[in-house]
Short mmCIF file of C-alpha atoms and ligand atoms in Angstrom, two decimals:
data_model
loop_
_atom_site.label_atom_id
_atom_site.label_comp_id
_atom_site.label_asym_id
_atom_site.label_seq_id
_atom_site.Cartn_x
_atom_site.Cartn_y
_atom_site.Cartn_z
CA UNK A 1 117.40 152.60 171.13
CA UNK A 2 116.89 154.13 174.77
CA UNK A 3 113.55 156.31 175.21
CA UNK A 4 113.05 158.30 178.53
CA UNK A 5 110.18 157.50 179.88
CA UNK A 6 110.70 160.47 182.86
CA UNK A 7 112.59 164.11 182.51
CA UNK A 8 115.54 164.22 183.76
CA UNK A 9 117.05 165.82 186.86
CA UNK A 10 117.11 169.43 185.12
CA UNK A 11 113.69 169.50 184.49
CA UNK A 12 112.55 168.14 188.07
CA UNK A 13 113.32 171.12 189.82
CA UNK A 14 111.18 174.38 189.95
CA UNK A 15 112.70 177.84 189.82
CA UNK A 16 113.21 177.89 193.77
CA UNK A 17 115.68 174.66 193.28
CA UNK A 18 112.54 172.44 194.80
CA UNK A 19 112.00 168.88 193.32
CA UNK A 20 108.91 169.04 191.69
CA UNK A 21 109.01 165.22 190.69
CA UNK A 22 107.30 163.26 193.00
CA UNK A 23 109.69 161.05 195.42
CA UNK A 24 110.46 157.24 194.77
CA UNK A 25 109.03 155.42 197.47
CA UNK A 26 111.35 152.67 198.93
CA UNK A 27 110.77 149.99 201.57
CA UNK A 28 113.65 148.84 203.82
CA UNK A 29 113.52 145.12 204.92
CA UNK A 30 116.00 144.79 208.20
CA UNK A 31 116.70 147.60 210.39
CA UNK A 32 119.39 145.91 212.06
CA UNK A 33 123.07 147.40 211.45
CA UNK A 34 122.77 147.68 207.83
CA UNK A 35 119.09 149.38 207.60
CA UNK A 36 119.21 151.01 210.62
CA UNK A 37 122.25 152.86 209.08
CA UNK A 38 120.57 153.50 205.40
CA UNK A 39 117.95 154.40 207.11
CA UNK A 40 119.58 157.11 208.76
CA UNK A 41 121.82 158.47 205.90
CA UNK A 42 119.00 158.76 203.58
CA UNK A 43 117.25 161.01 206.58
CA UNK A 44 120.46 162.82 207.06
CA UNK A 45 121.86 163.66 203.93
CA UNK A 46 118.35 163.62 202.37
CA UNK A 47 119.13 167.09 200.37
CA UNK A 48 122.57 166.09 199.36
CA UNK A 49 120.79 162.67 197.44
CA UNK A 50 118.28 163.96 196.20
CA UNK A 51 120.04 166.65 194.39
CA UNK A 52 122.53 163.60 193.28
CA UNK A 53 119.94 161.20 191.92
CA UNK A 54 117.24 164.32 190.70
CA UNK A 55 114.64 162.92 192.86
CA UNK A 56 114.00 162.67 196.53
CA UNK A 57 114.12 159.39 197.97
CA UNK A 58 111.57 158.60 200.54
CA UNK A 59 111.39 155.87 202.59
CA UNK A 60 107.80 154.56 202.27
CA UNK A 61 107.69 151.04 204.61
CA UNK A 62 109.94 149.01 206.95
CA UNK A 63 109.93 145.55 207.43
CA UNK A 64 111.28 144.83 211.07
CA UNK A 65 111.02 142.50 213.93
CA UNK A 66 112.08 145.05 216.30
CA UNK A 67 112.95 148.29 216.95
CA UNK A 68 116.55 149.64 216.60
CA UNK A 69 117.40 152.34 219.63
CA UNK A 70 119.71 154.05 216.83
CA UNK A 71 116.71 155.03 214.76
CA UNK A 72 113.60 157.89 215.05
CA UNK A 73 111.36 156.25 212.77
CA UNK A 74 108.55 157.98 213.83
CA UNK A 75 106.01 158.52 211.26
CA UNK A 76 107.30 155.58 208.76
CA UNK A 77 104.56 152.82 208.43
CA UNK A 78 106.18 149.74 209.74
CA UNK A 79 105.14 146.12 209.24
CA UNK A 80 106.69 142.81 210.41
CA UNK A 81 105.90 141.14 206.93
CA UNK A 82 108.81 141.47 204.47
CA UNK A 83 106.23 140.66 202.00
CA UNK A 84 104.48 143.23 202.54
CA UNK A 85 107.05 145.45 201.20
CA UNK A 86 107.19 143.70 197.86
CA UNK A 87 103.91 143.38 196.89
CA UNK A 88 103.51 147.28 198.17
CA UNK A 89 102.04 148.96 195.04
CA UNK A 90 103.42 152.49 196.43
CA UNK A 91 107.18 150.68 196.33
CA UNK A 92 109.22 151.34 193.24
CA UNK A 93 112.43 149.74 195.24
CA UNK A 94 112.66 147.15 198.01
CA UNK A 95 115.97 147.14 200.05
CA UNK A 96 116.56 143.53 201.15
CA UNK A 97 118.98 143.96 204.28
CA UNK A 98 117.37 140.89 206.46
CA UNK A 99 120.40 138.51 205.15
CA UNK A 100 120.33 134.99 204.57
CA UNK A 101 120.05 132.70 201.49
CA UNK A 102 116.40 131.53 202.28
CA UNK A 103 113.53 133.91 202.75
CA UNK A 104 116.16 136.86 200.96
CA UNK A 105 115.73 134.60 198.21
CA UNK A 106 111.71 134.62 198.15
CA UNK A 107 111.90 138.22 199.16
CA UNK A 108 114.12 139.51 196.64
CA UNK A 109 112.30 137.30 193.84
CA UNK A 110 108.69 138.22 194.80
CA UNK A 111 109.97 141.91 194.85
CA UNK A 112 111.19 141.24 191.21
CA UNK A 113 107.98 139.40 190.26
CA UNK A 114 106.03 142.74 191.38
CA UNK A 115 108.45 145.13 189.13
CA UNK A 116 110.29 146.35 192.17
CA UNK A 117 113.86 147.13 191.65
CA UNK A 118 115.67 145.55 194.28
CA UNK A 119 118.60 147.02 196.58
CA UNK A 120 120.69 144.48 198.49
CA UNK A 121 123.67 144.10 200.73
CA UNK A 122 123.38 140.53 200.71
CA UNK A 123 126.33 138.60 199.38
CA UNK A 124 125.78 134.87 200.30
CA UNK A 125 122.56 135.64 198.70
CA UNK A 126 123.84 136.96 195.08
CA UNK A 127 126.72 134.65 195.50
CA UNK A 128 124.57 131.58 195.80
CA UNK A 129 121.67 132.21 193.88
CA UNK A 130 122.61 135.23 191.95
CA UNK A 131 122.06 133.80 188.52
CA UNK A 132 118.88 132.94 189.02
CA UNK A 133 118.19 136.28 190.24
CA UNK A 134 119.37 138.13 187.70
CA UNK A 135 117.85 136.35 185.23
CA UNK A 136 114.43 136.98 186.89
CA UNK A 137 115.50 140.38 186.59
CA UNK A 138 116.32 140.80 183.07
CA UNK A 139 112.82 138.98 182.09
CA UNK A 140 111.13 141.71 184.21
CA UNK A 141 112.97 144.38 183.08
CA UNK A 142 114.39 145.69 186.59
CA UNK A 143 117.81 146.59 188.54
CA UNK A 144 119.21 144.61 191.29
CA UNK A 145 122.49 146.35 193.11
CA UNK A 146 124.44 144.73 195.53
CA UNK A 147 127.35 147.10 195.42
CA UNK A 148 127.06 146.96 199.76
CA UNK A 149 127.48 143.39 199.62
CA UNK A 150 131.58 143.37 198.69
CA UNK A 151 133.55 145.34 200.46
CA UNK A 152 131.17 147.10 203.05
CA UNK A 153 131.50 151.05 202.21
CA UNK A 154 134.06 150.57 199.71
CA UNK A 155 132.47 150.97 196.03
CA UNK A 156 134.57 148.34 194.43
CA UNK A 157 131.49 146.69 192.70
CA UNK A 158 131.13 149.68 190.16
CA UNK A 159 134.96 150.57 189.85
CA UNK A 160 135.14 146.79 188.45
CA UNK A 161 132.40 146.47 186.52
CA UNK A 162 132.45 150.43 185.14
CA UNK A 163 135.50 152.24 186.11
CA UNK A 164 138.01 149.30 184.83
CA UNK A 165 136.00 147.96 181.94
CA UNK A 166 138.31 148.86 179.52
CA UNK A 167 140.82 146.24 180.81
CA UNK A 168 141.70 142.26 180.82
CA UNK A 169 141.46 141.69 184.45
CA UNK A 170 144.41 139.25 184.71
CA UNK A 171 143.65 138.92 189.37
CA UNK A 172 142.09 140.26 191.74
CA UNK A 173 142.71 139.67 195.31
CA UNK A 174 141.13 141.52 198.49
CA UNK A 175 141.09 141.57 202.32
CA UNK A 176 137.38 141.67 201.77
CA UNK A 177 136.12 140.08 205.49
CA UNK A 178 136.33 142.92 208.01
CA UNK A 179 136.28 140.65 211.06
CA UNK A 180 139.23 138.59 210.18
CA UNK A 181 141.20 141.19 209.16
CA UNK A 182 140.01 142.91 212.67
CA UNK A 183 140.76 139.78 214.36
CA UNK A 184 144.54 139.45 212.99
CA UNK A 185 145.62 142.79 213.75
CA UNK A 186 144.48 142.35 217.38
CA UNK A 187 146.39 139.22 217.63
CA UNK A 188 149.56 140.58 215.64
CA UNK A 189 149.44 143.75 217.21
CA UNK A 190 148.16 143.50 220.88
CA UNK A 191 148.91 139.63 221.59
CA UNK A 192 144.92 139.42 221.90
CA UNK A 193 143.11 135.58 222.32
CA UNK A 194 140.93 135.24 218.87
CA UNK A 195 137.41 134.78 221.06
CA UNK A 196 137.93 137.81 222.78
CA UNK A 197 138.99 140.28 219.55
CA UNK A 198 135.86 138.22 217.85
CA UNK A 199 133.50 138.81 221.14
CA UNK A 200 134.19 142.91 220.35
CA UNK A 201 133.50 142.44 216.54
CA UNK A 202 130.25 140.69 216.63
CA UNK A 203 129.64 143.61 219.65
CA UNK A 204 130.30 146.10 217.31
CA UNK A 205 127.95 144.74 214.50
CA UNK A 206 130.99 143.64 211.89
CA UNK A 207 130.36 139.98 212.53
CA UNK A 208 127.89 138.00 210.27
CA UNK A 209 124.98 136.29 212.32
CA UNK A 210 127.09 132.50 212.16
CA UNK A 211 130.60 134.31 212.91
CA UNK A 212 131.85 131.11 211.62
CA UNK A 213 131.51 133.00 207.89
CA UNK A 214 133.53 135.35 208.49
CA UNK A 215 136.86 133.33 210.33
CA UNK A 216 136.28 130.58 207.88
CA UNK A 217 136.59 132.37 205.26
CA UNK A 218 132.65 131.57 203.68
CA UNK A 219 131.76 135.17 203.85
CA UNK A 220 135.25 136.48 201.43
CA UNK A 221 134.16 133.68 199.30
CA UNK A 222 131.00 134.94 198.84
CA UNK A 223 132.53 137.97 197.62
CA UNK A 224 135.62 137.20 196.08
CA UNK A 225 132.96 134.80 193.79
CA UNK A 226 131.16 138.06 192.87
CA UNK A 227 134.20 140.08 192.44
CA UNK A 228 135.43 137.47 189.95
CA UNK A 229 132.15 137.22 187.68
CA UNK A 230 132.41 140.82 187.13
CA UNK A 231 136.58 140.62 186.45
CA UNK A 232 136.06 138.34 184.15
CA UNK A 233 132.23 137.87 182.96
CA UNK A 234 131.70 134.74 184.20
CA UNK A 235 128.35 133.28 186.08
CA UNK A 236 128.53 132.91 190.06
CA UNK A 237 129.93 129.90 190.77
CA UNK A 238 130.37 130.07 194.97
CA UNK A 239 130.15 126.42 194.90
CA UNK A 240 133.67 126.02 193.14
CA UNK A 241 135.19 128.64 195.31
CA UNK A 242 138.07 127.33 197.54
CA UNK A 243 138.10 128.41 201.71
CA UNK A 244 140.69 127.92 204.40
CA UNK A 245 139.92 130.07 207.67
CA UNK A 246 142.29 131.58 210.07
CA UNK A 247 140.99 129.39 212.82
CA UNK A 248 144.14 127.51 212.93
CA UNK A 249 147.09 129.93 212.39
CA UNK A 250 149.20 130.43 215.11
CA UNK A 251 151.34 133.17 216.87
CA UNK A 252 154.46 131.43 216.14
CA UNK A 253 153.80 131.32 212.15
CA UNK A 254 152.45 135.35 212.43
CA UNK A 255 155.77 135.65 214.07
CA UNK A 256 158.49 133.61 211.68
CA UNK A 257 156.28 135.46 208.96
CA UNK A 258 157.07 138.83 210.16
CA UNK A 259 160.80 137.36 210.94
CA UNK A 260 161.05 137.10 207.05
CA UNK A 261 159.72 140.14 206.04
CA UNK A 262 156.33 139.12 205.93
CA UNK A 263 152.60 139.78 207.32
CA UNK A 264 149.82 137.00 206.95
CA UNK A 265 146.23 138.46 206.12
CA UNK A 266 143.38 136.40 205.29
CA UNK A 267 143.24 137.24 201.31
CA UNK A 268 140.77 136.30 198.48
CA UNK A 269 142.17 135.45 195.16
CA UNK A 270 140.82 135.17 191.84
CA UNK A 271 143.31 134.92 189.09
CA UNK A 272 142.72 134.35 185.45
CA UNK A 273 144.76 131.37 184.06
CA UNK A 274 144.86 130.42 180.34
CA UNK A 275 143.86 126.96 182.07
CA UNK A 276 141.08 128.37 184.10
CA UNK A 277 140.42 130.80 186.94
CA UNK A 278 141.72 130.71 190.59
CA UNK A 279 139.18 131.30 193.26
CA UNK A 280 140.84 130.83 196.73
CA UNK A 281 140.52 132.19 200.04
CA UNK A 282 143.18 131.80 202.56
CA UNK A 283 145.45 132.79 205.06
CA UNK A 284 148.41 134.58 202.83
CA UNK A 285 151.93 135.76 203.65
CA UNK A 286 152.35 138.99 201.61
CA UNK A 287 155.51 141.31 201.94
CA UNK A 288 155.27 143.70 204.60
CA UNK A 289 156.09 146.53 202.42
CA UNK A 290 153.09 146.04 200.18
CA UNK A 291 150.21 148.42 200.87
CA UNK A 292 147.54 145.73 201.17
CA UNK A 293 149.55 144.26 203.94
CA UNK A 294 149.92 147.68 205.64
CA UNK A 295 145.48 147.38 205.73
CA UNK A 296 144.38 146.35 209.14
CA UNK A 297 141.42 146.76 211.87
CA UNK A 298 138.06 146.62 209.96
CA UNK A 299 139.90 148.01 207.12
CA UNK A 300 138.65 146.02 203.70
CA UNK A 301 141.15 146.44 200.54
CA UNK A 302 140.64 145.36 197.01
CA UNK A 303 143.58 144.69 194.47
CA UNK A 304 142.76 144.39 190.87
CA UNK A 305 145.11 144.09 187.92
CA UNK A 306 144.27 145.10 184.65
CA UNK A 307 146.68 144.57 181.07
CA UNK A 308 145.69 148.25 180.74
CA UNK A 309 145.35 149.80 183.91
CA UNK A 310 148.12 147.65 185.83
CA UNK A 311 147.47 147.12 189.64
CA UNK A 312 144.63 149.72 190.98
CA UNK A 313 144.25 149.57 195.00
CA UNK A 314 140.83 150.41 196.79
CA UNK A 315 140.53 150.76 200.42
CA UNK A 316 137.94 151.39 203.09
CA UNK A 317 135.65 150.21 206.04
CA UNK A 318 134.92 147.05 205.27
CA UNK A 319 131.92 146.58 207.47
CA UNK A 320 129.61 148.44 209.81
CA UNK A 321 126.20 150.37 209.90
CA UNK A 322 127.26 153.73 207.91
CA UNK A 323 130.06 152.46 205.43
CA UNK A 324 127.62 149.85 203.91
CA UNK A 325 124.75 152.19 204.40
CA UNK A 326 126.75 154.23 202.16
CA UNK A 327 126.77 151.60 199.27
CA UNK A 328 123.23 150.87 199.80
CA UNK A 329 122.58 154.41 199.57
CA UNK A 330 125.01 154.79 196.32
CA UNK A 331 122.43 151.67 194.88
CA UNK A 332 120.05 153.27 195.47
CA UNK A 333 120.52 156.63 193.69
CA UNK A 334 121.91 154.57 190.55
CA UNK A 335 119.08 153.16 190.60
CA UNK A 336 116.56 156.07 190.54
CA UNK A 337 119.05 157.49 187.69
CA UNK A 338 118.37 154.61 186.00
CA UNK A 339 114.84 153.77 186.76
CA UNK A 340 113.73 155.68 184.10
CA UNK A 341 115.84 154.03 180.83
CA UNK A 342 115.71 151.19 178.67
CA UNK A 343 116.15 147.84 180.52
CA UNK A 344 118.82 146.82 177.72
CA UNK A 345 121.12 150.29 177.82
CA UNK A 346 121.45 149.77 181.56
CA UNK A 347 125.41 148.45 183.36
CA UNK A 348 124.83 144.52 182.94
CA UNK A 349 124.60 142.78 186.39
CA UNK A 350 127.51 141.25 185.91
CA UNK A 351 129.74 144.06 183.90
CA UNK A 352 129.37 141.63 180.70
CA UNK A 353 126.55 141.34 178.57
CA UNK A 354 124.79 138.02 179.98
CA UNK A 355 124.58 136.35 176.80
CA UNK A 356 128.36 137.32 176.16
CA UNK A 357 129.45 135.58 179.83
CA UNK A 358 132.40 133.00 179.53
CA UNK A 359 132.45 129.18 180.39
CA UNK A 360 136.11 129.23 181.12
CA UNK A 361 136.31 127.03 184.46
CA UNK A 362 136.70 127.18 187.99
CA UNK A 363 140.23 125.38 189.13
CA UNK A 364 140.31 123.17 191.65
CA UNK A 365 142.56 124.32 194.23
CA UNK A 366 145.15 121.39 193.35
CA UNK A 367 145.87 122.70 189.99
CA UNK A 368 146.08 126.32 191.45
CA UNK A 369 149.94 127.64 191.96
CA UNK A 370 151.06 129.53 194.54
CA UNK A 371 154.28 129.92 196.30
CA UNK A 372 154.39 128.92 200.01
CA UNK A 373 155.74 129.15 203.44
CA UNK A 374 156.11 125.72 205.27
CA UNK A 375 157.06 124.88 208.96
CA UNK A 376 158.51 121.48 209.70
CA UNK A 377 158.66 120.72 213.19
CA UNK A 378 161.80 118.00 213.41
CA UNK A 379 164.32 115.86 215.97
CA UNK A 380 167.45 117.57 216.28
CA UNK A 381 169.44 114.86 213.65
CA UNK A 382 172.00 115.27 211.38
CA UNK A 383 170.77 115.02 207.63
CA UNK A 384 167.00 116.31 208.14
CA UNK A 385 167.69 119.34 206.35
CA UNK A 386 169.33 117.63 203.64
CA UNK A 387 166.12 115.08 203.30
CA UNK A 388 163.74 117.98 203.12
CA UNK A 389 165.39 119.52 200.28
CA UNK A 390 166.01 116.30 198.64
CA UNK A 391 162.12 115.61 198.59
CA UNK A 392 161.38 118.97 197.06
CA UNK A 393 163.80 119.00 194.89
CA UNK A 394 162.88 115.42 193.98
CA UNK A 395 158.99 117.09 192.49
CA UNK A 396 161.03 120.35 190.68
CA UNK A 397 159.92 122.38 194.16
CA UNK A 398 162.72 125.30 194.10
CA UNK A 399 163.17 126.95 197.54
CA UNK A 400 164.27 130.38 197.89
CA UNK A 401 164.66 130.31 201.60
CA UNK A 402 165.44 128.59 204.76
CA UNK A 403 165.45 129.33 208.54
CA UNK A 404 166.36 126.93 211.26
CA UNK A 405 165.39 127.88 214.85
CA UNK A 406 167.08 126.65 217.58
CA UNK A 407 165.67 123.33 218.84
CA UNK A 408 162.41 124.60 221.58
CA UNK A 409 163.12 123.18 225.19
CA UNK A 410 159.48 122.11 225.91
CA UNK A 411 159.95 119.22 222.85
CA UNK A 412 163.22 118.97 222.00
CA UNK A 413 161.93 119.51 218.20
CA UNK A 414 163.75 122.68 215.65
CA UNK A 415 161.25 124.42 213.49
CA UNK A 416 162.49 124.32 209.82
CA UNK A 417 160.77 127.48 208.17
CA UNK A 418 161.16 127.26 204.14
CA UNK A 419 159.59 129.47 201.66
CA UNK A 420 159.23 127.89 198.14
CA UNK A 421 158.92 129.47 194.65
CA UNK A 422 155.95 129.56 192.49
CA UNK A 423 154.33 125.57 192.68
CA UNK A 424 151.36 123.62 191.52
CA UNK A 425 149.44 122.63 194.83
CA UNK A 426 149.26 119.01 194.02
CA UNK A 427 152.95 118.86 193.57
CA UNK A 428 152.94 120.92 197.02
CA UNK A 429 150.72 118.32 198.24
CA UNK A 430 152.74 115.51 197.20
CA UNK A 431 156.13 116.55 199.15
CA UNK A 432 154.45 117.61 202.07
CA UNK A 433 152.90 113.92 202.11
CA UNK A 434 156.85 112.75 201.96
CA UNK A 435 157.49 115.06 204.54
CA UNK A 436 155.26 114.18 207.18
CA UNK A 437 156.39 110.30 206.67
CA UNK A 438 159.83 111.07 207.38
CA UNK A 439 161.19 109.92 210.71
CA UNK A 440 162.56 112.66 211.92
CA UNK A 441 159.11 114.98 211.09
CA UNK A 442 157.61 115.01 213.78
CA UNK A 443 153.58 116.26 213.33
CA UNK A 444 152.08 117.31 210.44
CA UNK A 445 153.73 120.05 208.06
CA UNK A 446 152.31 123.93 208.16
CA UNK A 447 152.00 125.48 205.14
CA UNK A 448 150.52 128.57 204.03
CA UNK A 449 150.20 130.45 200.39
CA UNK A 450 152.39 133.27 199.42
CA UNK A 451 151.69 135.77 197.07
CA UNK A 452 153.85 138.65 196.16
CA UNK A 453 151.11 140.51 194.81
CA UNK A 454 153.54 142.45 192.38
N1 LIG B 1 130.92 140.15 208.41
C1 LIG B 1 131.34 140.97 207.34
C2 LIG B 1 132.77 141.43 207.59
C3 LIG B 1 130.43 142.16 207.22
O1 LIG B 1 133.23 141.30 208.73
O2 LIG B 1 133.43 141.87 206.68
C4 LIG B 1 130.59 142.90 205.94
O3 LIG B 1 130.27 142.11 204.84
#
């Protein structure tokens, strides 16, 4: 059974309203975008948290290579050694905001190894080597939150894993990178060129440090991996995760899309499958009418769908210094709630007890099904049309509808634009394989997933 080791908020305050509990110390590792901004909401709204999480939070050490102009640290003993700040003995909680898989990953574990409770906004890191973690973790008995590292300022991580856990999560699926989603609405909306809309993002501090994460998807499949372990209680498995970036759509396909009632964001989706569990990220026409598809600019948006709650939407800032300072922040007065209670009545890392987590698999994307949007680019002969729908007819492919543009004067060629019903992939695969050897295709065949999201 739970024991309290530590009174609880009632009892640390003195007649006046004063905390009379001593502060817990913390140590910030990175005061780039991410600690520059926790470190300047927990100065700010210092009064507001404390009186939230019973104790004041104060931060004891910073780990930094150099200053940040947005910050008056002034009185805050700094040190260049990350190390330092885990092997602290004045530290109860390191916050590990330097990013990266490598020295995170000693960081974070060393931090553990010392009984430091550990605050990150890392995702590649939990993503990647989050089992290990956690299992270090359990064995010493401490917390690590990464709420900050899905989602940005949106707290997603505990309406999954707290908020929803009375449900079967049958899918989730999220506009979960900031910078893509940034970087289609500029080219939807203004008619901007992709490295000039992803110039401005990595200026305003929403773009990861290898900006190729975030438009090739690697960065929503580090989070759409977390997001699914705690839908559906099994381990991290980023490895199995599928990724197509947005490097390669076009204006003409945003275009057709939106001609068909359509809007293409670049969407995570992990779906629970009595033969396994979808995790894809893609580019993905949704209906235009469809909130999710209405989310754009740095905007983030989560969709989950539960047997018991049905389809639950969360929205919010996605990226940037104060909405993920605000989820580090959030971590960190869960954690001081929690500090003080038995290891085993704690929230499980991963919303399910770790000994209960599930081995159902990871699909490959091939025997994922989706529904899709193709564009065939072909010569201007009689009977293409008919020897499109023969071939996906041929593999049981059922098309709900076509659009023929007139043929385009700088090739002579007429863009076919079908959208299909719900197919395997590998059948997809197949056809578009017989497409691409017809005669009269000229090029190879677009095609992008569809979900309805309903
Ligand atoms: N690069 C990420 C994004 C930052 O653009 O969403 C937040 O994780």
């Amino acid at each position: 059974m739970g024991r309290r080791l530590l009174p609880r908020t009632a009892s640390c305050r003195s007649f006046n309203g004063e905390f009379t509990v001593k502060p817990v110390k913390v140590g910030i590792c990175g005061l780039g975008t991410v600690g520059g901004g926790t470190f300047n909401v927990l100065q700010r709204n210092a009064e507001e948290i404390a009186r939230r999480a019973g104790r004041g939070i104060e931060v004891a050490q910073i780990a930094m290579r150099s200053p940040n102009p947005n910050c008056q640290i002034t009185g805050t003993p700094i040190t260049a050694d990350v190390f330092e700040v885990a092997t602290n003995p004045e530290i109860d909680i390191v916050i590990e905001l330097i990013g990266g898989y490598t020295i995170a990953r000693e960081l974070v574990l060393k931090a553990i190894d010392n009984g430091k409770h550990v605050v990150t906004a890392n995702k590649a890191l939990i993503a990647v080597h989050g089992n290990e973690i956690f299992a270090k973790a359990r064995e010493k008995g401490v917390i690590v939150a990464f709420e900050a590292a899905v989602a940005g300022g949106i707290p997603v991580i505990k309406a999954i894993r707290e908020g929803l856990s009375a449900n079967r999560i049958n899918w989730v699926a999220g506009i979960i990178n900031g910078t893509g989603n940034f970087i289609l609405t500029e080219m939807r909306e203004k008619g901007r060129a992709f490295p000039d809309v992803l110039a401005e993002a990595q200026a305003l501090g929403y773009a990861e440090a290898d900006p190729t994460f975030d438009v090739e998807g690697i960065d929503a499949a580090h989070k759409l991996t977390i997001l699914a372990s705690i839908a559906f209680g099994i381990p991290l498995q980023f490895d199995k995760a599928y990724t197509e970036g947005i490097t390669q759509l076009t204006t003409a396909d945003v275009n057709y899309a939106e001609a068909l009632g359509y809007r293409i964001k670049h969407l995570g989706v992990a779906r629970s499958t009595a033969n396994g569990i979808e995790l894809r990220v893609h580019p993905t026409l949704i209906p235009a009418d469809r909130l999710i598809a209405n989310v754009n600019g740095v905007m983030n948006a989560v969709m989950v769908n539960g047997d018991a709650a049905g389809s639950t939407l969360f929205y919010g800032a996605g990226a940037g210094m104060e909405p993920t300072a605000s989820s580090v922040v959030a971590d960190l007065v869960d954690v001081v709630r929690a500090m003080t209670s038995d290891p085993e009545n704690r929230v499980p890392h991963l919303a399910f007890q770790p000994d209960s987590l599930s081995a159902h698999p990871i699909l490959p994307i091939e025997a994922c099904e989706s529904a899709y949007y193709l564009r065939i680019q072909a010569k201007d002969h009689p009977g293409v049309l008919a020897q499109v729908a023969s071939i996906l007819s041929e593999r049981g492919i059922n098309i709900e509808s076509i659009m023929q543009k007139e043929v385009e004067e700088q090739d002579g060629l007429v863009p076919m634009i079908l959208l299909t019903h719900r197919v395997l992939e590998q059948r997809m695969n197949d056809a578009i394989t017989a497409l691409e050897a017809l005669q009269d295709v000229v090029g190879n065949v677009v095609r992008i997933r569809v979900e309805q999201l309903n």
